[in-house]
Amino acid sequence: MNLAVIIKAQSPDRAGKLLDQAVAGFTSELGDSHVHTLQAKVGLAGLYKQRGEIATAHAIYEDVVTKQELHPELGPLHTETLRTKANLGTILRVLGEIDEAKRVLMDVVVGKSQHLGPSHPSTLRSKYNLSIALKQLGEWDQAYELREEAVKGFGSASGYGSEHPTTRQMQESLARMVDDALRPVDSG
């Protein structure tokens, strides 16, 4: 799988062929819901997302999330399931299905908060992603609160701090959000 990730960066077409072969092989040998099959499918969905084939990525992510949530070794709170679900939420947002994206991303935030803790960098990134959907829905107060929480969390997280690029990027995004909120509406 790691080889496919490296090749994906250098040759997406070759990576696609490798991932297709991996999915077919794992499905044939291990079954459609085996952990290795699901991991290969997530890699394939990521490649489709990278290529801009959003509808195909969406279908794969949705299928994988369903199987991961029901899987006896994974389940709804497993980090792999939550990661795949976060990708699904992002795809839903891109497809304009903002209400569904909000629901999925809220599940991810709740799951990561329970499983990893509310201050874990992965949880903070999920809060930030949820804030984007909330802003798109016009839920500014909740979006601002989550984005601010993410900025503060990354600012104090081990390995990050206030000068880390991720923290700075989120600070800038928060500032733009405030600017957008304060900008007068053009009644033109």
PDB file of C-alpha atoms in Angstrom:
ATOM      1  CA  MET A   1       0.000   0.000   0.000  1.00  0.00           C
ATOM      2  CA  ASN A   2       2.809   2.456   0.810  1.00  0.00           C
ATOM      3  CA  LEU A   3       4.310   1.844  -2.623  1.00  0.00           C
ATOM      4  CA  ALA A   4       0.995   2.885  -4.188  1.00  0.00           C
ATOM      5  CA  VAL A   5       1.046   6.125  -2.175  1.00  0.00           C
ATOM      6  CA  ILE A   6       4.528   6.943  -3.439  1.00  0.00           C
ATOM      7  CA  ILE A   7       3.600   6.087  -7.011  1.00  0.00           C
ATOM      8  CA  LYS A   8       0.356   8.102  -6.680  1.00  0.00           C
ATOM      9  CA  ALA A   9       2.432  11.234  -6.179  1.00  0.00           C
ATOM     10  CA  GLN A  10       4.653  10.487  -9.175  1.00  0.00           C
ATOM     11  CA  SER A  11       2.298   8.674 -11.553  1.00  0.00           C
ATOM     12  CA  PRO A  12      -1.416   8.746 -10.693  1.00  0.00           C
ATOM     13  CA  ASP A  13      -2.311   6.470 -13.627  1.00  0.00           C
ATOM     14  CA  ARG A  14       0.126   3.788 -12.494  1.00  0.00           C
ATOM     15  CA  ALA A  15      -1.069   4.155  -8.909  1.00  0.00           C
ATOM     16  CA  GLY A  16      -4.652   3.722 -10.088  1.00  0.00           C
ATOM     17  CA  LYS A  17      -3.784   0.477 -11.824  1.00  0.00           C
ATOM     18  CA  LEU A  18      -1.950  -0.799  -8.731  1.00  0.00           C
ATOM     19  CA  LEU A  19      -4.822   0.129  -6.453  1.00  0.00           C
ATOM     20  CA  ASP A  20      -7.382  -1.437  -8.796  1.00  0.00           C
ATOM     21  CA  GLN A  21      -5.313  -4.626  -8.769  1.00  0.00           C
ATOM     22  CA  ALA A  22      -4.996  -4.509  -4.986  1.00  0.00           C
ATOM     23  CA  VAL A  23      -8.749  -4.068  -4.517  1.00  0.00           C
ATOM     24  CA  ALA A  24      -9.492  -6.900  -6.966  1.00  0.00           C
ATOM     25  CA  GLY A  25      -6.917  -9.191  -5.367  1.00  0.00           C
ATOM     26  CA  PHE A  26      -7.966  -8.489  -1.786  1.00  0.00           C
ATOM     27  CA  THR A  27     -11.643  -8.849  -2.695  1.00  0.00           C
ATOM     28  CA  SER A  28     -11.008 -12.158  -4.435  1.00  0.00           C
ATOM     29  CA  GLU A  29      -8.794 -13.614  -1.709  1.00  0.00           C
ATOM     30  CA  LEU A  30     -10.121 -12.005   1.489  1.00  0.00           C
ATOM     31  CA  GLY A  31     -13.599 -10.735   0.696  1.00  0.00           C
ATOM     32  CA  ASP A  32     -15.243  -7.362   0.102  1.00  0.00           C
ATOM     33  CA  SER A  33     -15.283  -6.351   3.786  1.00  0.00           C
ATOM     34  CA  HIS A  34     -11.817  -7.452   4.903  1.00  0.00           C
ATOM     35  CA  VAL A  35      -9.696  -4.737   6.532  1.00  0.00           C
ATOM     36  CA  HIS A  36      -7.049  -4.892   3.771  1.00  0.00           C
ATOM     37  CA  THR A  37      -9.697  -4.660   1.048  1.00  0.00           C
ATOM     38  CA  LEU A  38     -11.245  -1.631   2.756  1.00  0.00           C
ATOM     39  CA  GLN A  39      -7.837   0.058   3.120  1.00  0.00           C
ATOM     40  CA  ALA A  40      -7.122  -0.468  -0.573  1.00  0.00           C
ATOM     41  CA  LYS A  41     -10.539   0.982  -1.455  1.00  0.00           C
ATOM     42  CA  VAL A  42      -9.834   4.075   0.668  1.00  0.00           C
ATOM     43  CA  GLY A  43      -6.567   4.539  -1.239  1.00  0.00           C
ATOM     44  CA  LEU A  44      -8.429   4.205  -4.523  1.00  0.00           C
ATOM     45  CA  ALA A  45     -11.079   6.711  -3.415  1.00  0.00           C
ATOM     46  CA  GLY A  46      -8.325   9.166  -2.485  1.00  0.00           C
ATOM     47  CA  LEU A  47      -6.844   8.805  -5.947  1.00  0.00           C
ATOM     48  CA  TYR A  48     -10.239   9.475  -7.561  1.00  0.00           C
ATOM     49  CA  LYS A  49     -10.608  12.526  -5.313  1.00  0.00           C
ATOM     50  CA  GLN A  50      -7.156  13.747  -6.368  1.00  0.00           C
ATOM     51  CA  ARG A  51      -8.118  13.288 -10.036  1.00  0.00           C
ATOM     52  CA  GLY A  52     -11.297  15.304  -9.521  1.00  0.00           C
ATOM     53  CA  GLU A  53     -13.557  12.279 -10.010  1.00  0.00           C
ATOM     54  CA  ILE A  54     -15.591  13.274  -6.974  1.00  0.00           C
ATOM     55  CA  ALA A  55     -18.720  11.193  -7.637  1.00  0.00           C
ATOM     56  CA  THR A  56     -16.658   8.008  -7.896  1.00  0.00           C
ATOM     57  CA  ALA A  57     -14.701   8.854  -4.745  1.00  0.00           C
ATOM     58  CA  HIS A  58     -17.997   9.562  -2.967  1.00  0.00           C
ATOM     59  CA  ALA A  59     -19.460   6.172  -3.889  1.00  0.00           C
ATOM     60  CA  ILE A  60     -16.347   4.339  -2.690  1.00  0.00           C
ATOM     61  CA  TYR A  61     -16.084   6.274   0.585  1.00  0.00           C
ATOM     62  CA  GLU A  62     -19.768   5.700   1.320  1.00  0.00           C
ATOM     63  CA  ASP A  63     -19.434   1.960   0.694  1.00  0.00           C
ATOM     64  CA  VAL A  64     -16.300   1.700   2.836  1.00  0.00           C
ATOM     65  CA  VAL A  65     -17.747   3.696   5.752  1.00  0.00           C
ATOM     66  CA  THR A  66     -20.797   1.420   5.844  1.00  0.00           C
ATOM     67  CA  LYS A  67     -18.586  -1.675   5.919  1.00  0.00           C
ATOM     68  CA  GLN A  68     -16.141  -0.219   8.457  1.00  0.00           C
ATOM     69  CA  GLU A  69     -18.902   0.750  10.875  1.00  0.00           C
ATOM     70  CA  LEU A  70     -20.281  -2.815  10.822  1.00  0.00           C
ATOM     71  CA  HIS A  71     -16.878  -4.515  10.865  1.00  0.00           C
ATOM     72  CA  PRO A  72     -16.126  -6.458  14.090  1.00  0.00           C
ATOM     73  CA  GLU A  73     -12.477  -5.310  14.168  1.00  0.00           C
ATOM     74  CA  LEU A  74     -13.232  -1.701  13.304  1.00  0.00           C
ATOM     75  CA  GLY A  75     -16.637  -0.280  14.202  1.00  0.00           C
ATOM     76  CA  PRO A  76     -17.837   3.322  14.239  1.00  0.00           C
ATOM     77  CA  LEU A  77     -15.178   4.703  16.632  1.00  0.00           C
ATOM     78  CA  HIS A  78     -12.087   3.113  15.080  1.00  0.00           C
ATOM     79  CA  THR A  79      -9.588   5.685  13.810  1.00  0.00           C
ATOM     80  CA  GLU A  80      -9.687   4.175  10.298  1.00  0.00           C
ATOM     81  CA  THR A  81     -13.481   4.464  10.204  1.00  0.00           C
ATOM     82  CA  LEU A  82     -13.383   8.041  11.478  1.00  0.00           C
ATOM     83  CA  ARG A  83     -10.698   8.981   8.938  1.00  0.00           C
ATOM     84  CA  THR A  84     -12.729   7.524   6.077  1.00  0.00           C
ATOM     85  CA  LYS A  85     -15.861   9.226   7.381  1.00  0.00           C
ATOM     86  CA  ALA A  86     -14.005  12.559   7.521  1.00  0.00           C
ATOM     87  CA  ASN A  87     -13.046  12.093   3.858  1.00  0.00           C
ATOM     88  CA  LEU A  88     -16.683  11.314   3.062  1.00  0.00           C
ATOM     89  CA  GLY A  89     -17.776  14.516   4.819  1.00  0.00           C
ATOM     90  CA  THR A  90     -15.326  16.569   2.788  1.00  0.00           C
ATOM     91  CA  ILE A  91     -16.543  14.963  -0.439  1.00  0.00           C
ATOM     92  CA  LEU A  92     -20.171  15.655   0.494  1.00  0.00           C
ATOM     93  CA  ARG A  93     -19.267  19.305   1.052  1.00  0.00           C
ATOM     94  CA  VAL A  94     -17.627  19.488  -2.386  1.00  0.00           C
ATOM     95  CA  LEU A  95     -20.739  17.905  -3.924  1.00  0.00           C
ATOM     96  CA  GLY A  96     -22.860  20.632  -2.310  1.00  0.00           C
ATOM     97  CA  GLU A  97     -24.586  18.232   0.086  1.00  0.00           C
ATOM     98  CA  ILE A  98     -23.805  20.536   2.997  1.00  0.00           C
ATOM     99  CA  ASP A  99     -26.493  19.320   5.429  1.00  0.00           C
ATOM    100  CA  GLU A 100     -25.323  15.729   5.020  1.00  0.00           C
ATOM    101  CA  ALA A 101     -21.684  16.839   5.246  1.00  0.00           C
ATOM    102  CA  LYS A 102     -22.505  18.593   8.520  1.00  0.00           C
ATOM    103  CA  ARG A 103     -24.114  15.449   9.930  1.00  0.00           C
ATOM    104  CA  VAL A 104     -21.197  13.235   8.913  1.00  0.00           C
ATOM    105  CA  LEU A 105     -18.547  15.696  10.119  1.00  0.00           C
ATOM    106  CA  MET A 106     -20.348  16.151  13.451  1.00  0.00           C
ATOM    107  CA  ASP A 107     -20.260  12.362  13.899  1.00  0.00           C
ATOM    108  CA  VAL A 108     -16.522  12.466  13.193  1.00  0.00           C
ATOM    109  CA  VAL A 109     -15.915  15.226  15.758  1.00  0.00           C
ATOM    110  CA  VAL A 110     -17.940  13.385  18.406  1.00  0.00           C
ATOM    111  CA  GLY A 111     -16.211  10.082  17.627  1.00  0.00           C
ATOM    112  CA  LYS A 112     -12.714  11.544  17.639  1.00  0.00           C
ATOM    113  CA  SER A 113     -13.427  13.515  20.810  1.00  0.00           C
ATOM    114  CA  GLN A 114     -14.499  10.295  22.546  1.00  0.00           C
ATOM    115  CA  HIS A 115     -11.776   8.093  21.092  1.00  0.00           C
ATOM    116  CA  LEU A 116      -8.772  10.444  20.855  1.00  0.00           C
ATOM    117  CA  GLY A 117      -9.786  13.307  23.139  1.00  0.00           C
ATOM    118  CA  PRO A 118     -11.074  16.804  22.361  1.00  0.00           C
ATOM    119  CA  SER A 119      -7.573  18.327  22.114  1.00  0.00           C
ATOM    120  CA  HIS A 120      -5.979  15.712  19.860  1.00  0.00           C
ATOM    121  CA  PRO A 121      -4.700  17.274  16.598  1.00  0.00           C
ATOM    122  CA  SER A 122      -6.888  14.934  14.528  1.00  0.00           C
ATOM    123  CA  THR A 123      -9.961  16.006  16.522  1.00  0.00           C
ATOM    124  CA  LEU A 124      -8.990  19.666  16.136  1.00  0.00           C
ATOM    125  CA  ARG A 125      -8.620  19.278  12.356  1.00  0.00           C
ATOM    126  CA  SER A 126     -12.059  17.647  12.240  1.00  0.00           C
ATOM    127  CA  LYS A 127     -13.530  20.561  14.198  1.00  0.00           C
ATOM    128  CA  TYR A 128     -11.982  22.922  11.681  1.00  0.00           C
ATOM    129  CA  ASN A 129     -13.452  20.928   8.761  1.00  0.00           C
ATOM    130  CA  LEU A 130     -16.869  20.939  10.418  1.00  0.00           C
ATOM    131  CA  SER A 131     -16.586  24.705  10.836  1.00  0.00           C
ATOM    132  CA  ILE A 132     -16.250  25.047   7.060  1.00  0.00           C
ATOM    133  CA  ALA A 133     -19.569  23.223   6.511  1.00  0.00           C
ATOM    134  CA  LEU A 134     -21.261  25.235   9.253  1.00  0.00           C
ATOM    135  CA  LYS A 135     -20.056  28.484   7.669  1.00  0.00           C
ATOM    136  CA  GLN A 136     -21.449  27.325   4.311  1.00  0.00           C
ATOM    137  CA  LEU A 137     -24.808  26.757   6.025  1.00  0.00           C
ATOM    138  CA  GLY A 138     -24.704  30.263   7.533  1.00  0.00           C
ATOM    139  CA  GLU A 139     -24.220  28.940  11.071  1.00  0.00           C
ATOM    140  CA  TRP A 140     -21.540  31.545  11.767  1.00  0.00           C
ATOM    141  CA  ASP A 141     -21.512  31.453  15.571  1.00  0.00           C
ATOM    142  CA  GLN A 142     -20.968  27.724  15.823  1.00  0.00           C
ATOM    143  CA  ALA A 143     -18.505  27.787  12.899  1.00  0.00           C
ATOM    144  CA  TYR A 144     -16.496  30.567  14.552  1.00  0.00           C
ATOM    145  CA  GLU A 145     -16.498  28.782  17.908  1.00  0.00           C
ATOM    146  CA  LEU A 146     -15.179  25.537  16.411  1.00  0.00           C
ATOM    147  CA  ARG A 147     -12.582  27.272  14.267  1.00  0.00           C
ATOM    148  CA  GLU A 148     -11.359  29.291  17.245  1.00  0.00           C
ATOM    149  CA  GLU A 149     -11.213  26.095  19.319  1.00  0.00           C
ATOM    150  CA  ALA A 150      -9.079  24.475  16.605  1.00  0.00           C
ATOM    151  CA  VAL A 151      -6.710  27.457  16.468  1.00  0.00           C
ATOM    152  CA  LYS A 152      -6.276  27.536  20.249  1.00  0.00           C
ATOM    153  CA  GLY A 153      -5.877  23.770  20.394  1.00  0.00           C
ATOM    154  CA  PHE A 154      -3.188  23.672  17.716  1.00  0.00           C
ATOM    155  CA  GLY A 155      -1.488  26.644  19.376  1.00  0.00           C
ATOM    156  CA  SER A 156      -1.025  24.645  22.560  1.00  0.00           C
ATOM    157  CA  ALA A 157      -0.740  21.105  21.117  1.00  0.00           C
ATOM    158  CA  SER A 158       2.510  19.225  21.548  1.00  0.00           C
ATOM    159  CA  GLY A 159       4.518  19.407  18.353  1.00  0.00           C
ATOM    160  CA  TYR A 160       2.573  22.382  17.026  1.00  0.00           C
ATOM    161  CA  GLY A 161       2.489  25.734  18.851  1.00  0.00           C
ATOM    162  CA  SER A 162       1.511  29.197  17.705  1.00  0.00           C
ATOM    163  CA  GLU A 163       4.161  29.411  14.966  1.00  0.00           C
ATOM    164  CA  HIS A 164       3.479  26.016  13.357  1.00  0.00           C
ATOM    165  CA  PRO A 165       2.281  26.310   9.723  1.00  0.00           C
ATOM    166  CA  THR A 166      -0.975  24.469  10.511  1.00  0.00           C
ATOM    167  CA  THR A 167      -1.727  26.838  13.402  1.00  0.00           C
ATOM    168  CA  ARG A 168      -0.851  29.884  11.289  1.00  0.00           C
ATOM    169  CA  GLN A 169      -3.046  28.678   8.423  1.00  0.00           C
ATOM    170  CA  MET A 170      -5.989  28.217  10.786  1.00  0.00           C
ATOM    171  CA  GLN A 171      -5.354  31.635  12.386  1.00  0.00           C
ATOM    172  CA  GLU A 172      -5.449  33.249   8.946  1.00  0.00           C
ATOM    173  CA  SER A 173      -8.644  31.380   8.094  1.00  0.00           C
ATOM    174  CA  LEU A 174     -10.237  32.547  11.340  1.00  0.00           C
ATOM    175  CA  ALA A 175      -9.221  36.144  10.587  1.00  0.00           C
ATOM    176  CA  ARG A 176     -10.733  35.891   7.066  1.00  0.00           C
ATOM    177  CA  MET A 177     -13.916  34.518   8.581  1.00  0.00           C
ATOM    178  CA  VAL A 178     -14.143  37.540  10.911  1.00  0.00           C
ATOM    179  CA  ASP A 179     -13.446  39.886   7.977  1.00  0.00           C
ATOM    180  CA  ASP A 180     -16.215  38.206   5.966  1.00  0.00           C
ATOM    181  CA  ALA A 181     -18.640  38.569   8.859  1.00  0.00           C
ATOM    182  CA  LEU A 182     -17.827  42.270   9.284  1.00  0.00           C
ATOM    183  CA  ARG A 183     -17.897  43.116   5.582  1.00  0.00           C
ATOM    184  CA  PRO A 184     -20.988  45.186   4.713  1.00  0.00           C
ATOM    185  CA  VAL A 185     -23.499  43.516   2.437  1.00  0.00           C
ATOM    186  CA  ASP A 186     -23.573  45.123  -1.008  1.00  0.00           C
ATOM    187  CA  SER A 187     -27.147  46.150  -1.650  1.00  0.00           C
ATOM    188  CA  GLY A 188     -26.144  47.146  -5.210  1.00  0.00           C
TER     189      GLY A 188
END
